[in-house]
mmCIF file with all atom_site columns, C-alpha atoms in Angstrom:
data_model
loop_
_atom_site.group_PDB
_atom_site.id
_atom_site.type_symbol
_atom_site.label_atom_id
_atom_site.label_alt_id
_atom_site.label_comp_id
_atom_site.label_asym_id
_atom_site.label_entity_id
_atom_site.label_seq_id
_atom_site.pdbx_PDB_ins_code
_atom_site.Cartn_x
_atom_site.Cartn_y
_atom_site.Cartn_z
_atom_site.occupancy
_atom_site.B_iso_or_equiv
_atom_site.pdbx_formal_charge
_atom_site.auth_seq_id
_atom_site.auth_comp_id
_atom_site.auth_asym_id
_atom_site.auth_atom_id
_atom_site.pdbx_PDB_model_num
ATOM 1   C CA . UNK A 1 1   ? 110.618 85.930  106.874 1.00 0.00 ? 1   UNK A CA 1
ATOM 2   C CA . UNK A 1 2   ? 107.855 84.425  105.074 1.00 0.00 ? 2   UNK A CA 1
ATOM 3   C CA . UNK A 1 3   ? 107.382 80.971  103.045 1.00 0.00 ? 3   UNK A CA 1
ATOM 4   C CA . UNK A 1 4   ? 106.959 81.075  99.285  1.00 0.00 ? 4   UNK A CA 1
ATOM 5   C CA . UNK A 1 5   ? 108.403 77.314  98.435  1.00 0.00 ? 5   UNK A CA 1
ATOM 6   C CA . UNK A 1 6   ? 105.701 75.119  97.577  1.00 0.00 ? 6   UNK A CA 1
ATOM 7   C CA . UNK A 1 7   ? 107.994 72.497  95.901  1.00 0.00 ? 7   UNK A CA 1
ATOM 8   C CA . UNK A 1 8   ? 108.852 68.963  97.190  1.00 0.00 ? 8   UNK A CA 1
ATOM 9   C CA . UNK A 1 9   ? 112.185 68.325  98.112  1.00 0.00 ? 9   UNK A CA 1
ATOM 10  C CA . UNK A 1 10  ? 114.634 66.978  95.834  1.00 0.00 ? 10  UNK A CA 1
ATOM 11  C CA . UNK A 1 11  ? 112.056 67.712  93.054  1.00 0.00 ? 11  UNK A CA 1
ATOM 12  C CA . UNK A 1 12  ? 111.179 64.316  92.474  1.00 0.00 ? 12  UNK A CA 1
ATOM 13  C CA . UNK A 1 13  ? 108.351 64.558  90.641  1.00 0.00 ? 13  UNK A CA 1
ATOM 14  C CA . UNK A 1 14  ? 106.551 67.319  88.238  1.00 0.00 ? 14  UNK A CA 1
ATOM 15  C CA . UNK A 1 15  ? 104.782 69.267  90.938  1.00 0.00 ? 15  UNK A CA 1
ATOM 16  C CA . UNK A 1 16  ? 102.593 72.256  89.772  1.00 0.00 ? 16  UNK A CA 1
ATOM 17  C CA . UNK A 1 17  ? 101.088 73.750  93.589  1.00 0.00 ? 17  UNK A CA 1
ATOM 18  C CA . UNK A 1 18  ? 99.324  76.265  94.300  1.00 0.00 ? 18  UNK A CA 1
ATOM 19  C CA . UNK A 1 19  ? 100.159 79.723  94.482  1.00 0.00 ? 19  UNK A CA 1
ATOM 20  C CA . UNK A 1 20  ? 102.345 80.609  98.213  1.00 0.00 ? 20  UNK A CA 1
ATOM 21  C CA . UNK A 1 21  ? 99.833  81.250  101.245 1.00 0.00 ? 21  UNK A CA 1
ATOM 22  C CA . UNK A 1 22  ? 101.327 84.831  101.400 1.00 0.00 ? 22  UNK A CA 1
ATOM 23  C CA . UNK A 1 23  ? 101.472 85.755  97.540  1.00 0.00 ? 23  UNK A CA 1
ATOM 24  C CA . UNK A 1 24  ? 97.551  84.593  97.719  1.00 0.00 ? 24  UNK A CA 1
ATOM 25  C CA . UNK A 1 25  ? 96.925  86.839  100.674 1.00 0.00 ? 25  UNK A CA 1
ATOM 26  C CA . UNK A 1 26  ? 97.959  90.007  99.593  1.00 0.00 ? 26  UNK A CA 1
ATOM 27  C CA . UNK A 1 27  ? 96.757  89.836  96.037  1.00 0.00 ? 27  UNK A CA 1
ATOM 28  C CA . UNK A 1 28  ? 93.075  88.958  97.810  1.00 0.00 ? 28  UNK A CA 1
ATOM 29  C CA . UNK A 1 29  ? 93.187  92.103  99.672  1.00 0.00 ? 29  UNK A CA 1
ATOM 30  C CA . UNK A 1 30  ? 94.766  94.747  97.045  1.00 0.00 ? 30  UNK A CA 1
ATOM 31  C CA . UNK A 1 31  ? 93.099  95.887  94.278  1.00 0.00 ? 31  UNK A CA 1
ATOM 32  C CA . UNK A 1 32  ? 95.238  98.519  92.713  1.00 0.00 ? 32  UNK A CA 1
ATOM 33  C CA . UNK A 1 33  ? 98.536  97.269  90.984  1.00 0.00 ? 33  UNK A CA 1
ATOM 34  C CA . UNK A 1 34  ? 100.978 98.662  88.482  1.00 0.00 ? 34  UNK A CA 1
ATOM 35  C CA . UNK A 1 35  ? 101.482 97.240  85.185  1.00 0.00 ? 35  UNK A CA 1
ATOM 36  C CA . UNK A 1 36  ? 104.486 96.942  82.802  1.00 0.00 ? 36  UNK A CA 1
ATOM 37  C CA . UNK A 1 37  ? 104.332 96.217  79.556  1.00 0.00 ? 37  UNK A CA 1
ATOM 38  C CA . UNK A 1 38  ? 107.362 96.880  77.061  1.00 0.00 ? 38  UNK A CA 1
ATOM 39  C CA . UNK A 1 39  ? 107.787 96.367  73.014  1.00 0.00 ? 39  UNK A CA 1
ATOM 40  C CA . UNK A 1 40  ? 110.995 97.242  71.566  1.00 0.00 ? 40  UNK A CA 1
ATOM 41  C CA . UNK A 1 41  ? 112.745 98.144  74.676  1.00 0.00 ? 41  UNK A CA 1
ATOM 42  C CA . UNK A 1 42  ? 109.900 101.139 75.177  1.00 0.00 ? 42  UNK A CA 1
ATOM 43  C CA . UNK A 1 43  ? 108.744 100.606 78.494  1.00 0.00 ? 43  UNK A CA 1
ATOM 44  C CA . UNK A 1 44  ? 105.089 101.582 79.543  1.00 0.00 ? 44  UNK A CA 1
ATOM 45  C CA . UNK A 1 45  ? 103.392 101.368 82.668  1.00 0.00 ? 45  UNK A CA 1
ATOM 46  C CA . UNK A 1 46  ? 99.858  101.799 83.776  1.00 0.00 ? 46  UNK A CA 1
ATOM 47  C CA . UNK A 1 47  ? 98.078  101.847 87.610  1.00 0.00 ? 47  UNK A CA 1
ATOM 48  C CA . UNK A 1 48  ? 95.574  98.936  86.908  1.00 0.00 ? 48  UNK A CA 1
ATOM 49  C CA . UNK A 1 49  ? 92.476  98.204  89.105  1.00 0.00 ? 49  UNK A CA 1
ATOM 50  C CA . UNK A 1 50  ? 92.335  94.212  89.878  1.00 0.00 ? 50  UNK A CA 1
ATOM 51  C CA . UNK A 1 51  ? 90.886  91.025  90.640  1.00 0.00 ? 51  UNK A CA 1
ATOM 52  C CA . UNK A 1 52  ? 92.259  88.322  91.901  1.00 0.00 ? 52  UNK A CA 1
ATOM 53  C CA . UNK A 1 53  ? 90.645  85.042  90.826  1.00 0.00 ? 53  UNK A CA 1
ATOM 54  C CA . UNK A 1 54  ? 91.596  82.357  93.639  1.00 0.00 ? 54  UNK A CA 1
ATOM 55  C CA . UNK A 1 55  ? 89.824  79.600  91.543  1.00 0.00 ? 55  UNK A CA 1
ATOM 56  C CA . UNK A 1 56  ? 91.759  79.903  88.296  1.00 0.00 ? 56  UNK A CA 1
ATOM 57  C CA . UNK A 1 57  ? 95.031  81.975  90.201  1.00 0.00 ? 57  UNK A CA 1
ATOM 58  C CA . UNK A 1 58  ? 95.196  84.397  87.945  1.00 0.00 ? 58  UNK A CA 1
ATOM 59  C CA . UNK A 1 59  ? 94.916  87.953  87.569  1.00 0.00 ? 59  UNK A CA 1
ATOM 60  C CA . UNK A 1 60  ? 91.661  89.376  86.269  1.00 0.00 ? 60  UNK A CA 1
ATOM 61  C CA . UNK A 1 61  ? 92.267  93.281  84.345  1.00 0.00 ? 61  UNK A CA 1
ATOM 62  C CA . UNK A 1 62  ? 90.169  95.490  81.796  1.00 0.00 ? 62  UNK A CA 1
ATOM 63  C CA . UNK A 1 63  ? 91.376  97.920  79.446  1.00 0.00 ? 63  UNK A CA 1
ATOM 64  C CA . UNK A 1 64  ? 90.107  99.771  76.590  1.00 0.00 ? 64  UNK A CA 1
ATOM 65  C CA . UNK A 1 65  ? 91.624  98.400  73.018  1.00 0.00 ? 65  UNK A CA 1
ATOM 66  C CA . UNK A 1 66  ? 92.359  101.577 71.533  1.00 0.00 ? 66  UNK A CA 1
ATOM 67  C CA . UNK A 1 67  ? 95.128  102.309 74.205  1.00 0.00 ? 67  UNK A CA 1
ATOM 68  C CA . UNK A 1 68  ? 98.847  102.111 74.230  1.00 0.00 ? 68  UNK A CA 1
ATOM 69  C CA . UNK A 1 69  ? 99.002  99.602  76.768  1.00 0.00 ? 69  UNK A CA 1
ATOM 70  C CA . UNK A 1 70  ? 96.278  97.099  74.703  1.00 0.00 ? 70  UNK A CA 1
ATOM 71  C CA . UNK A 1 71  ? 98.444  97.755  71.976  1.00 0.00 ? 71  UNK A CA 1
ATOM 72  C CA . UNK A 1 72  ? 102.336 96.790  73.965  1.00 0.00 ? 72  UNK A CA 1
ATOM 73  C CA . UNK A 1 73  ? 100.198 93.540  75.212  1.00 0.00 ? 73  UNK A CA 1
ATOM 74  C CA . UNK A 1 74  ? 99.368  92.412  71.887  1.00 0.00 ? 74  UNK A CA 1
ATOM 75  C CA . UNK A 1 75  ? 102.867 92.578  70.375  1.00 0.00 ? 75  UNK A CA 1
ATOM 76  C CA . UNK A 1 76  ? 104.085 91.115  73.885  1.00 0.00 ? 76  UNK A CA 1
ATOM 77  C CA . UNK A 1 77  ? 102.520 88.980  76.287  1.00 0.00 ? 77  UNK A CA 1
ATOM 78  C CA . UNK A 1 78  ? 105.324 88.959  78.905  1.00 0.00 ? 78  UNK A CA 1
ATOM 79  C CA . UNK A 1 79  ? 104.607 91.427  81.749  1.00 0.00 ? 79  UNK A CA 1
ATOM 80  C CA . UNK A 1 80  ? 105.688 92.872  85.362  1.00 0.00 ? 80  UNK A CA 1
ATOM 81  C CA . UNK A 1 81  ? 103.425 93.586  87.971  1.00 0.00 ? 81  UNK A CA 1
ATOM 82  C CA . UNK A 1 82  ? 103.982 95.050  91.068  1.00 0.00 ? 82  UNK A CA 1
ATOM 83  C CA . UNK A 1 83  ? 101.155 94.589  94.259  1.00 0.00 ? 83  UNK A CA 1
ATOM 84  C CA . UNK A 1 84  ? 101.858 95.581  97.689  1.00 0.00 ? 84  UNK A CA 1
ATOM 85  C CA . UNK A 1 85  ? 100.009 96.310  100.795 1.00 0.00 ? 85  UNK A CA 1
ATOM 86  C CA . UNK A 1 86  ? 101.224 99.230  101.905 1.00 0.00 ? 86  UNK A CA 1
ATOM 87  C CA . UNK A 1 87  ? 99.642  102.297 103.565 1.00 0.00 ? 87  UNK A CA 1
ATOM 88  C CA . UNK A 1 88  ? 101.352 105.616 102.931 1.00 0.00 ? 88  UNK A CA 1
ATOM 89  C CA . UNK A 1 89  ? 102.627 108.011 105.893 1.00 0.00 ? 89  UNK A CA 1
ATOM 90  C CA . UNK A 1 90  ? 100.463 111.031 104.063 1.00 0.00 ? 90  UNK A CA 1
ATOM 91  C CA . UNK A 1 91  ? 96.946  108.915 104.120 1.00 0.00 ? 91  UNK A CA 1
ATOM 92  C CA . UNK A 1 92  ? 96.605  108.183 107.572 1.00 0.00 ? 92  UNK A CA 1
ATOM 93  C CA . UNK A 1 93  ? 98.140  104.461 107.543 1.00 0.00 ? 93  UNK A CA 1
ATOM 94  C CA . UNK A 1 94  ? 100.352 105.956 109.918 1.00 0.00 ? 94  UNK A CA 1
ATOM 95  C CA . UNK A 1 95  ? 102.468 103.721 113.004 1.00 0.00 ? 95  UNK A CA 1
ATOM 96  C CA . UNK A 1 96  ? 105.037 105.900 114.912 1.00 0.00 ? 96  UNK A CA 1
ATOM 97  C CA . UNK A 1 97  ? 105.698 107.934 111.472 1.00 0.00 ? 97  UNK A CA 1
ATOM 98  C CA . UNK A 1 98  ? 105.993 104.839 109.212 1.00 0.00 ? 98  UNK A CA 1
ATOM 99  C CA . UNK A 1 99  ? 103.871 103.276 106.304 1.00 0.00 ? 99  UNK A CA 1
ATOM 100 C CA . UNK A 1 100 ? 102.500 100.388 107.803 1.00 0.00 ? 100 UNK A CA 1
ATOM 101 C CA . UNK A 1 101 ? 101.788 97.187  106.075 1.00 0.00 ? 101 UNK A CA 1
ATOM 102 C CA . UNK A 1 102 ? 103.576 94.196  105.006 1.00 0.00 ? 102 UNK A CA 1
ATOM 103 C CA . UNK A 1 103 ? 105.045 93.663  101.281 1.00 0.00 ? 103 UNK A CA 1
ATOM 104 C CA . UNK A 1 104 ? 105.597 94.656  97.864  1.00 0.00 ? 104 UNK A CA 1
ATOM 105 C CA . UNK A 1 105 ? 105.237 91.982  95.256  1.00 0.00 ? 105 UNK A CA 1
ATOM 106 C CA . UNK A 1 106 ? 106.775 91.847  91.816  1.00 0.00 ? 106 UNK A CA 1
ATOM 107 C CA . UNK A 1 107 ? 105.043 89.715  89.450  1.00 0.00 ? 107 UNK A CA 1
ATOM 108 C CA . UNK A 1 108 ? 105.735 88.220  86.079  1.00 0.00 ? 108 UNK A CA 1
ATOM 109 C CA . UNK A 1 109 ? 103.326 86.540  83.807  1.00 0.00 ? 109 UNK A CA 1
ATOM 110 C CA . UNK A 1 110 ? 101.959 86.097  80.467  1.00 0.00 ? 110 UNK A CA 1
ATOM 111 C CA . UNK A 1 111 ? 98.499  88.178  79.529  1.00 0.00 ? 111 UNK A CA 1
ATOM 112 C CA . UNK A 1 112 ? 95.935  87.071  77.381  1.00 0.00 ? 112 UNK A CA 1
ATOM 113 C CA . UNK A 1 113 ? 93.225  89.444  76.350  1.00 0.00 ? 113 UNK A CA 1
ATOM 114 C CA . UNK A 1 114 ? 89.949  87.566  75.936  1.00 0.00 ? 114 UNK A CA 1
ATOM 115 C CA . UNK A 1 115 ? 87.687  87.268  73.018  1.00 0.00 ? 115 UNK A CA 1
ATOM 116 C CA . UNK A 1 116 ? 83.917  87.575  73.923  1.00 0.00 ? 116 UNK A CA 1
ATOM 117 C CA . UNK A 1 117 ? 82.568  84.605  75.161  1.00 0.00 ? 117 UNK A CA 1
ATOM 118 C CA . UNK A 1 118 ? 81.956  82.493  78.504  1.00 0.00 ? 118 UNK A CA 1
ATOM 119 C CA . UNK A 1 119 ? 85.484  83.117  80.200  1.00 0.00 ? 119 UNK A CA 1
ATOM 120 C CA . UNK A 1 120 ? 85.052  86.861  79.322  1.00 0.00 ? 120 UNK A CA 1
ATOM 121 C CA . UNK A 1 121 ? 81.438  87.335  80.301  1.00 0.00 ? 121 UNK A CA 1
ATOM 122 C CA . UNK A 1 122 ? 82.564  85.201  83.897  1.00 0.00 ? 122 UNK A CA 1
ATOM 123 C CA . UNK A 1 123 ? 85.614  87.329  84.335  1.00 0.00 ? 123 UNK A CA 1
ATOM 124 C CA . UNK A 1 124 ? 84.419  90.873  83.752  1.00 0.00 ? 124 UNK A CA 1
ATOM 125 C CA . UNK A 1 125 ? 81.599  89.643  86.177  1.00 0.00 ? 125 UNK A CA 1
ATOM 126 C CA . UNK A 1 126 ? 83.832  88.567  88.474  1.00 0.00 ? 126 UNK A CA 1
ATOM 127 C CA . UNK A 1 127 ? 85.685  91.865  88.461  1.00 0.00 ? 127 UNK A CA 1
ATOM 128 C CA . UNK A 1 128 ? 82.703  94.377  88.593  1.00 0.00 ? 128 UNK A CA 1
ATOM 129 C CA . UNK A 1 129 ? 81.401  92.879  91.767  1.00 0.00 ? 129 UNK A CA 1
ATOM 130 C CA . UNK A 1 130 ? 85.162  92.897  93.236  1.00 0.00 ? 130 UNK A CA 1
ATOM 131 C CA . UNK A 1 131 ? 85.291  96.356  91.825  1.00 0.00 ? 131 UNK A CA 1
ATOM 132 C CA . UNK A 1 132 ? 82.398  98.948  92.894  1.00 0.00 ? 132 UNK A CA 1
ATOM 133 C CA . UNK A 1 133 ? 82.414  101.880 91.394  1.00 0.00 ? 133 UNK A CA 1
ATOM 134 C CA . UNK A 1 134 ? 84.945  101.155 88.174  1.00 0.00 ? 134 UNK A CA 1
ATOM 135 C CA . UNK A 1 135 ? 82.250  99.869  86.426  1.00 0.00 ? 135 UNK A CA 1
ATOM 136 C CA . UNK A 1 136 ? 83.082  102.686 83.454  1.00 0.00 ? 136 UNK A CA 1
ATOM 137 C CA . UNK A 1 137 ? 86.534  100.612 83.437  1.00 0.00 ? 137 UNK A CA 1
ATOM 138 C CA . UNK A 1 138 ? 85.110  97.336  83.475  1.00 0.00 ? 138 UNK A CA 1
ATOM 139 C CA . UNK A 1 139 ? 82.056  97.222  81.178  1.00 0.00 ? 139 UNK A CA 1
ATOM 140 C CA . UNK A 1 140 ? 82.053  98.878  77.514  1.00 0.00 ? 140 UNK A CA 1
ATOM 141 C CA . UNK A 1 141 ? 81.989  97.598  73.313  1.00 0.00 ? 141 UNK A CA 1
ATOM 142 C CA . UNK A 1 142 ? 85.743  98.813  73.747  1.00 0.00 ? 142 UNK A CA 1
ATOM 143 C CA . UNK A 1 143 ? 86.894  97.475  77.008  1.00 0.00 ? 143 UNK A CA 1
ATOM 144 C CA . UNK A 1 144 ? 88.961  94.250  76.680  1.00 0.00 ? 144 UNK A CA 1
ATOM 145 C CA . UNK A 1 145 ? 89.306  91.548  79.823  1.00 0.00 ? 145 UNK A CA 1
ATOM 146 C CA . UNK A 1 146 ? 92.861  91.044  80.432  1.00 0.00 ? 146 UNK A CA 1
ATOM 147 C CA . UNK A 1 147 ? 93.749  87.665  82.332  1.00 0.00 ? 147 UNK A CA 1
ATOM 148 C CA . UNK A 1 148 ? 97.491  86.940  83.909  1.00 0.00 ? 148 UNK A CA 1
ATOM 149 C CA . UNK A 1 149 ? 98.685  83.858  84.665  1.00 0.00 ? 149 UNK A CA 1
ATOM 150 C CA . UNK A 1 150 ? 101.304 84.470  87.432  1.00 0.00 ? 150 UNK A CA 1
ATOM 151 C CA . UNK A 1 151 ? 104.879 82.788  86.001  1.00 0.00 ? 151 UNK A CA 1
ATOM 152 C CA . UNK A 1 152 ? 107.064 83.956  88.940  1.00 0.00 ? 152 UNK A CA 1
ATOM 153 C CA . UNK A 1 153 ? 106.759 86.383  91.799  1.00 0.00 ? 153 UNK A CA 1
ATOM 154 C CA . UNK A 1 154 ? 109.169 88.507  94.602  1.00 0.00 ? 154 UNK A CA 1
ATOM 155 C CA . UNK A 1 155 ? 108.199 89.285  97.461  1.00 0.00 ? 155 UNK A CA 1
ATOM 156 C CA . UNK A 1 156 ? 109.928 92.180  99.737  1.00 0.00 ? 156 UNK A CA 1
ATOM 157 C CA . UNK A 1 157 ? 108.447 92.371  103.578 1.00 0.00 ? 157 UNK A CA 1
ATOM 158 C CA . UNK A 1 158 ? 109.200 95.948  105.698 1.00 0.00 ? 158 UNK A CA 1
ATOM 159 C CA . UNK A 1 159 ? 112.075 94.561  106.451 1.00 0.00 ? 159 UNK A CA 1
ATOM 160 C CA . UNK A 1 160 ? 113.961 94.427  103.171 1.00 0.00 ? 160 UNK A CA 1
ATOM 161 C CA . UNK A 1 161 ? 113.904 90.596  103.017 1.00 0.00 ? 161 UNK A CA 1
ATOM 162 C CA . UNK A 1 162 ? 112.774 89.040  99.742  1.00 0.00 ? 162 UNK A CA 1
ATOM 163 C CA . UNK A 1 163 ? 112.063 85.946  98.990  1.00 0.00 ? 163 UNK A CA 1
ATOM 164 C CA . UNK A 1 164 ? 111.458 84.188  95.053  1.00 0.00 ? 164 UNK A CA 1
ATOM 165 C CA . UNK A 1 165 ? 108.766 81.478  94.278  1.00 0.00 ? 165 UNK A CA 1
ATOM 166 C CA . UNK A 1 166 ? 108.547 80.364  90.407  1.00 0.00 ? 166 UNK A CA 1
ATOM 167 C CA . UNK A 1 167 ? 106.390 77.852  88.474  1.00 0.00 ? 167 UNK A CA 1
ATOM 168 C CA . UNK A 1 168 ? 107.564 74.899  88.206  1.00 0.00 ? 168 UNK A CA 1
ATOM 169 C CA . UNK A 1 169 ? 108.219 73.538  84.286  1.00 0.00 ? 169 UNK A CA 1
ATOM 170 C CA . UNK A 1 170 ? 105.189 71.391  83.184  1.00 0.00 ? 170 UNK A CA 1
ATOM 171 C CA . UNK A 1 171 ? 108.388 69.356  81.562  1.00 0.00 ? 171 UNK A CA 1
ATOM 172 C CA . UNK A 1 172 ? 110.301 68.700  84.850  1.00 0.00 ? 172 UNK A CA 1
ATOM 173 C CA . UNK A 1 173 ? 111.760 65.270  84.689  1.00 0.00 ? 173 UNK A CA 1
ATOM 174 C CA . UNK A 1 174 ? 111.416 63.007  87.761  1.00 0.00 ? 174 UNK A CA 1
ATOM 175 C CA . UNK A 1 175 ? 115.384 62.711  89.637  1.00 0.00 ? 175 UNK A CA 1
ATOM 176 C CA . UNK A 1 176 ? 115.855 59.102  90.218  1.00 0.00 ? 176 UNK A CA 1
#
């Protein structure tokens, strides 16, 4: 298996760590991810390009504000995102017939889409050097920068084992 607790034992104290070694590894080397979004139990999902921001630990997104998806995140902040690693049997990832690689990871987190400014101007720029060749994605009067701040995450190795990690509350109370 693979560690995701970064809590203290007991939970003595408020503890806010840093995001799991693994979680941090495989969101540094994807960059495509799918996105759920959902507004009166209508589900939408989109294939997102991404950045992963190891500084802040957040997702970094753009999207266009005249689109569905802009639209679902501004009545509802709350979505799922799912990240993996693996290569597919039919593109030439291929060990002994199987998709190699070694997780899928479901997200949840809250998404904010920025107003022009600093953080937007230092995200977007952050994401078009990550991002080669998406630029028509990225950069554009329309284009909104989307930022997620990761609330909980599952992870699922090759092997079918999963394993949870969650924020801890800001308003945990010390256990005497």
């Amino acid at each position: 298996g693979f560690p995701m607790t970064n809590r203290p034992p007991g939970g003595e104290k408020e503890y806010l760590p840093p995001l799991p070694l693994a979680l941090k590894t495989v969101l540094a080397n994807a960059d495509h991810c799918y996105l759920a979004t959902c507004t009166n139990n209508s589900p939408h999902l989109s294939l997102m390009v991404f950045t992963y921001s190891p500084e802040d630990e957040v997702l970094i997104m753009t999207t266009r504000r005249n689109t569905k998806k802009f639209e679902l995140l501004t009545a509802n902040r709350d979505v799922a995102i799912l990240v993996h690693d693996f290569t597919g049997r039919r593109s030439g990832g291929v060990s002994a017939g199987a998709a190699t690689g070694t997780c899928s990871i479901t997200i949840h987190g809250q998404a904010e889409a920025l107003e022009p400014g600093p953080d937007d101007d230092r995200y977007r720029a952050m994401h078009l050097e990550a991002c080669p060749g998406y630029e028509h994605f990225i950069r554009g009067d329309d284009i909104a920068v989307l930022v997620v701040k990761i609330t909980r995450a599952r992870m699922c190795n090759f092997s079918d084992e999963v394993v949870e990690w969650e924020q801890p509350s800001k308003t945990s109370t010390p256990t005497q």
